[in-house]
Structures are given as structure tokens and as C-alpha cells.
PDB file of C-alpha atoms in Angstrom:
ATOM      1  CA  UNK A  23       0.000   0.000   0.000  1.00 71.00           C
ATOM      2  CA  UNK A  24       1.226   3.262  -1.220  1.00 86.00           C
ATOM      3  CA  UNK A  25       0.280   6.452   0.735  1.00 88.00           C
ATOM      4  CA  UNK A  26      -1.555   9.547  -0.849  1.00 89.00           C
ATOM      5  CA  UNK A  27       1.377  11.627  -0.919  1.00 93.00           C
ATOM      6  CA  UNK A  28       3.424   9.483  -2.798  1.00 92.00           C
ATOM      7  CA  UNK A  29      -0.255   8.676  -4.559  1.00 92.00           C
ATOM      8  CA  UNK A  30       0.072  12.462  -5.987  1.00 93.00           C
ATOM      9  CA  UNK A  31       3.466  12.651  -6.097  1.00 95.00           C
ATOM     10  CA  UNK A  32       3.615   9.834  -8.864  1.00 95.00           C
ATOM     11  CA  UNK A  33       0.277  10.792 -10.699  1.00 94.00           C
ATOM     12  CA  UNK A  34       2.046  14.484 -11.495  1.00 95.00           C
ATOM     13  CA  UNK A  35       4.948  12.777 -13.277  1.00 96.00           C
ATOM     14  CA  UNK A  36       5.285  12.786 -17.143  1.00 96.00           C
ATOM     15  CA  UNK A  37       3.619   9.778 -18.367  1.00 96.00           C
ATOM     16  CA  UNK A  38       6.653   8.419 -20.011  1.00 97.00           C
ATOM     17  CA  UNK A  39       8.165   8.267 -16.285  1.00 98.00           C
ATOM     18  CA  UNK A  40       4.742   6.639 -14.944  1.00 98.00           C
ATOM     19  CA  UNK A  41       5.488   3.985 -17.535  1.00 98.00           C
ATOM     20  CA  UNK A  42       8.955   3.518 -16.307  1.00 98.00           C
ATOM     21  CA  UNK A  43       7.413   3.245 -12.811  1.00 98.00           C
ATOM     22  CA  UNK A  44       5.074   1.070 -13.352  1.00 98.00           C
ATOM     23  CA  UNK A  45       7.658  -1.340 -15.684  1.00 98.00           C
ATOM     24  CA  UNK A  46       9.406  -1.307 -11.878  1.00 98.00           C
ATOM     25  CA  UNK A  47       6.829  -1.547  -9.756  1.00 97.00           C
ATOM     26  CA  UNK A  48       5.227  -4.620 -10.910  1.00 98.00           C
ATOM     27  CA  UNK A  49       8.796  -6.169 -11.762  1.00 98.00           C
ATOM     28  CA  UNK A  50       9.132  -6.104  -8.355  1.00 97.00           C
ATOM     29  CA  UNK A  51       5.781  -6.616  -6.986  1.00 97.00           C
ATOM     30  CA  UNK A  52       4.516  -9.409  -9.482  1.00 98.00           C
ATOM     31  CA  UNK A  53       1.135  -7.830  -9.247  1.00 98.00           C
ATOM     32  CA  UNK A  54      -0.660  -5.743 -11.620  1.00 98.00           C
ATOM     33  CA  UNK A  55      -3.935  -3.866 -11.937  1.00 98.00           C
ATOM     34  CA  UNK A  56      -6.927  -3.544 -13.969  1.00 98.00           C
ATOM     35  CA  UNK A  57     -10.436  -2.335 -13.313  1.00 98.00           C
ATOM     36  CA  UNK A  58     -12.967  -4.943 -14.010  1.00 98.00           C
ATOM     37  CA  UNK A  59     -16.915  -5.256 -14.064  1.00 97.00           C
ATOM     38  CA  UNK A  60     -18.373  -7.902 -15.963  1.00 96.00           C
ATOM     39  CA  UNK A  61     -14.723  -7.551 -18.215  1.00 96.00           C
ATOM     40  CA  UNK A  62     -12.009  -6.005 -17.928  1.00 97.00           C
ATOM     41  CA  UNK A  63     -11.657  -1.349 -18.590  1.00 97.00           C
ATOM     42  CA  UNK A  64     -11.212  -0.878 -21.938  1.00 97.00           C
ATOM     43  CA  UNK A  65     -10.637   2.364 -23.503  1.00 95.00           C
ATOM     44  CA  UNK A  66     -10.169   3.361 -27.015  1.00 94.00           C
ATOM     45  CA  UNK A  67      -7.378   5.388 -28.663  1.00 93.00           C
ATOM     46  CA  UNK A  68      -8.326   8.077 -31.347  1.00 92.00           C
ATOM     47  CA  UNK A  69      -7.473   5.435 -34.208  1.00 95.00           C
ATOM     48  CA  UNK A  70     -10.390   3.142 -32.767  1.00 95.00           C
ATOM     49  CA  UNK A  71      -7.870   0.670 -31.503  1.00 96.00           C
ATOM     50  CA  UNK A  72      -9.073  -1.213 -28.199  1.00 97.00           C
ATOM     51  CA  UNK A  73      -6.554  -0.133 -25.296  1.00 98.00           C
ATOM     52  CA  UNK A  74      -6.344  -2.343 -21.988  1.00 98.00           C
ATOM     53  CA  UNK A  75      -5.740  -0.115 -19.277  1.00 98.00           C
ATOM     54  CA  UNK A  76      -3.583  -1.194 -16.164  1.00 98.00           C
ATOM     55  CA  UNK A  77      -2.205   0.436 -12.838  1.00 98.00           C
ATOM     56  CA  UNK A  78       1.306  -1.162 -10.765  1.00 98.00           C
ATOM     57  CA  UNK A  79      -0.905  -0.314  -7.730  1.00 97.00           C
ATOM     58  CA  UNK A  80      -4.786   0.089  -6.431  1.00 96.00           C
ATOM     59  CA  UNK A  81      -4.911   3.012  -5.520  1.00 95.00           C
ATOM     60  CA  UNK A  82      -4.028   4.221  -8.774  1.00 96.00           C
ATOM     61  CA  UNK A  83      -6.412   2.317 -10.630  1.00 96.00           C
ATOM     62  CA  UNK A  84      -8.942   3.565  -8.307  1.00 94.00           C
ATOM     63  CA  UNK A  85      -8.552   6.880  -9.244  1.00 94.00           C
ATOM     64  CA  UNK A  86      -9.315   6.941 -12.787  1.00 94.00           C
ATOM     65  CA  UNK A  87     -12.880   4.675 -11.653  1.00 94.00           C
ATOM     66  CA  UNK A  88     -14.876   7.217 -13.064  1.00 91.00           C
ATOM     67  CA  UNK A  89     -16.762   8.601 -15.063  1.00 88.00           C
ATOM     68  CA  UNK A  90     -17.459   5.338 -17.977  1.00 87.00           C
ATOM     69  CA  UNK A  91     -15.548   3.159 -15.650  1.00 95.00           C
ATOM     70  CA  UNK A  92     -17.335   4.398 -12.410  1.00 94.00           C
ATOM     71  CA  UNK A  93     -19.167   0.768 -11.449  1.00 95.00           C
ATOM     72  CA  UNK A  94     -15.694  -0.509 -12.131  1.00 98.00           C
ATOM     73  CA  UNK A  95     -13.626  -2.450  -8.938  1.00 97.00           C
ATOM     74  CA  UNK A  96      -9.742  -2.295  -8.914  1.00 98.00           C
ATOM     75  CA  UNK A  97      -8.642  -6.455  -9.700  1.00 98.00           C
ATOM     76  CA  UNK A  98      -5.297  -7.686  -9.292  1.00 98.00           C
ATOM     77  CA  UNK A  99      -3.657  -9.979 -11.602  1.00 97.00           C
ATOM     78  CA  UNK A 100      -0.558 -11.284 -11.295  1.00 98.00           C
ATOM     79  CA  UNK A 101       2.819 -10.248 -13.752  1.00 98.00           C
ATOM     80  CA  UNK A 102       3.073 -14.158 -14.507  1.00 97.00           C
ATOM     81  CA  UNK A 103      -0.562 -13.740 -16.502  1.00 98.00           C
ATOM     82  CA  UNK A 104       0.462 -10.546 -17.461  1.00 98.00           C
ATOM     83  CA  UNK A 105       3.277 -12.487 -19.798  1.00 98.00           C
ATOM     84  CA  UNK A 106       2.009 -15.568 -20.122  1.00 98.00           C
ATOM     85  CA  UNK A 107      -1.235 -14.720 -20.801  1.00 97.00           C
ATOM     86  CA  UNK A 108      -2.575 -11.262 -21.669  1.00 97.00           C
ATOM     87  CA  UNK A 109       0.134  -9.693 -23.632  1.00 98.00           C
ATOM     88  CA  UNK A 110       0.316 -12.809 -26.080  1.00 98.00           C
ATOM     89  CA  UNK A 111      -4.397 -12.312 -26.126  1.00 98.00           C
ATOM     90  CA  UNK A 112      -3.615  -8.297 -26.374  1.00 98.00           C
ATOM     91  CA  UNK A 113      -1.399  -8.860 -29.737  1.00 97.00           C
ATOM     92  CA  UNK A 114      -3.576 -11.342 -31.084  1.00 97.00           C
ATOM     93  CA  UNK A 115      -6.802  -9.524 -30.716  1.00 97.00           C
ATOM     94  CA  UNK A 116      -5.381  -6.356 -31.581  1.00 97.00           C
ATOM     95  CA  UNK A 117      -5.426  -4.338 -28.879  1.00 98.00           C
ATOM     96  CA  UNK A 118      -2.289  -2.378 -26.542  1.00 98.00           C
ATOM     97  CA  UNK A 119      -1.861  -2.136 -22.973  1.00 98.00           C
ATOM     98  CA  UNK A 120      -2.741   1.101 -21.786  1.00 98.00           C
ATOM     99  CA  UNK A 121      -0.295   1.636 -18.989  1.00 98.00           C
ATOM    100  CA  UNK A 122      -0.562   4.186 -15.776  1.00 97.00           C
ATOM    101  CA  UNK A 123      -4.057   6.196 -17.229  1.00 95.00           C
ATOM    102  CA  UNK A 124      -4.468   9.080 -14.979  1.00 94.00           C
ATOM    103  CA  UNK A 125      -7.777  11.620 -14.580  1.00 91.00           C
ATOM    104  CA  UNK A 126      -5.674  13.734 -17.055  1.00 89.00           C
ATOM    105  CA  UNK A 127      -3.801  11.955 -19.191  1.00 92.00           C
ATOM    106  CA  UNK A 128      -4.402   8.753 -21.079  1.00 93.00           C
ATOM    107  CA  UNK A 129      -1.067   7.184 -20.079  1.00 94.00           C
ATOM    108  CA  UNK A 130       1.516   5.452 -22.290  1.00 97.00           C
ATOM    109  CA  UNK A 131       0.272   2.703 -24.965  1.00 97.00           C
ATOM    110  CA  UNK A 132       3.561   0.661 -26.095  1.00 97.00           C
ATOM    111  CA  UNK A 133       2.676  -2.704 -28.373  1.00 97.00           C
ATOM    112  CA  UNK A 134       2.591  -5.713 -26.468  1.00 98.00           C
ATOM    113  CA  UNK A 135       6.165  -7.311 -27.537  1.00 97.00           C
ATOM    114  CA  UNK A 136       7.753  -4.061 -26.053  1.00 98.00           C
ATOM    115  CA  UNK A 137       6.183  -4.086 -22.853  1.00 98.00           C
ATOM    116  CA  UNK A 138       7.004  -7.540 -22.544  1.00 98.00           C
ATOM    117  CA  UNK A 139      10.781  -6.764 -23.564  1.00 98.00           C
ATOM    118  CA  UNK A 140      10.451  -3.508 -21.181  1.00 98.00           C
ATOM    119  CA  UNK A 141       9.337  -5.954 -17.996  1.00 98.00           C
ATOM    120  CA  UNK A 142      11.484  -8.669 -18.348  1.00 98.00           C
ATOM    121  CA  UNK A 143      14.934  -6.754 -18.715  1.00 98.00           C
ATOM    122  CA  UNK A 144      13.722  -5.170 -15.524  1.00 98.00           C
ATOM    123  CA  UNK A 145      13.186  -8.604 -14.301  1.00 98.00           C
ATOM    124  CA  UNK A 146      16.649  -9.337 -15.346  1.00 96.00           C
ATOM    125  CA  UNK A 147      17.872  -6.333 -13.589  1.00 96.00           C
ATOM    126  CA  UNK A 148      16.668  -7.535 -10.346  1.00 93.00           C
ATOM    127  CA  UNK A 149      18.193 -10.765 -10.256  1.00 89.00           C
ATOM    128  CA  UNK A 150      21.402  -9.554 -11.489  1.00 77.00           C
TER     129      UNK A 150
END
């Protein structure tokens, strides 16, 4: 659990240094977050292309249940599905993870492969 001034102090930042946060944070966690009622947030970049939005923490994804996602509950899923699972449905299908949305900003949407790529050199980082 994260407290609400480092809550703000990490929703400010850039979103190309949310992404880098969140490649850490759930590195090192193994846990990630979506916001989920009967499926899973999905939001929609200007193209028309189906974006999967996720959080490295709660609290953040409870912040941006709102507005079309207010019914929505935070859900934790773990970095192992993440890989194994998701990011190998997410290129498939079409879509790209939508990572760290905020109330302001609509976060950073890398393809799958490179989020993959992104999360496991941090991986490798940690057990070096």
C-alpha cells in the first residue's frame, strides 16, 4: 500500500516516467492492476484501436474509476498472466496495454512485444 502523498506525487509525473514506474513496480511486486466489471476497462485510442488499461498499484487504478468506468472495482492480476497470458491475447486480438491512465492523461500505450521486452529486462535487472 502506497500512501496519498506518494499517490500524488507519482500521478504528477510525465507519463513516459509513470510507464517507467510502473515497468518497476510490478517487476518487483509481481502484481498488476486492472479495473474490471463484468470484463475487464477498456478504452479506445483516437485510431479506434481497443486499449487495456492497467495500474502497478490500487490506488491508482482507483482513481481513474470514473466517469465510464465508475461501477468498475480495482482487480489484481498477477505479472506471470500478465506475460504468459494477456500480452500474447492483447497482440492477437489487436489491442495495446494502456499503462498508468491518470484523470488527465491517457497514459503510455507501447505494443505488447515491447512491454514484454520492457518488464522482463527489468526482471533481469533484479536478479542480477
Amino acid at each position: 500500500m502506497i500512501d496519498a502523498e506518494q499517490v500524488k506525487a507519482v500521478v504528477r509525473m510525465p507519463a513516459p516516467q509513470r510507464y517507467e514506474y510502473f515497468v518497476k513496480r510490478v517487476a518487483s511486486s509481481g502484481t498488476v492492476w486492472g479495473l474490471y466489471r463484468n470484463g475487464w476497462a477498456l478504452a479506445k485510442k483516437d485510431d479506434g484501436t481497443l486499449v487495456f488499461a492497467m495500474w502497478p498499484d490500487e490506488e491508482f487504478a482507483r482513481l481513474c474509476a470514473e466517469f465510464e468506468w465508475e461501477d468498475y472495482e480495482p482487480h489484481a492480476f498477477s505479472l506471470d498472466e500478465l506475460l504468459g497470458e494477456l500480452l500474447p491475447q492483447l497482440q492477437q486480438d489487436g489491442l495495446v496495454p494502456g499503462i498508468f491512465r491518470t484523470p488527465g492523461s491517457k497514459g503510455v500505450m507501447p505494443t505488447p512485444g515491447l512491454l514484454r521486452v520492457d518488464i522482463e529486462d527489468e526482471l533481469r535487472s533484479l536478479d542480477a
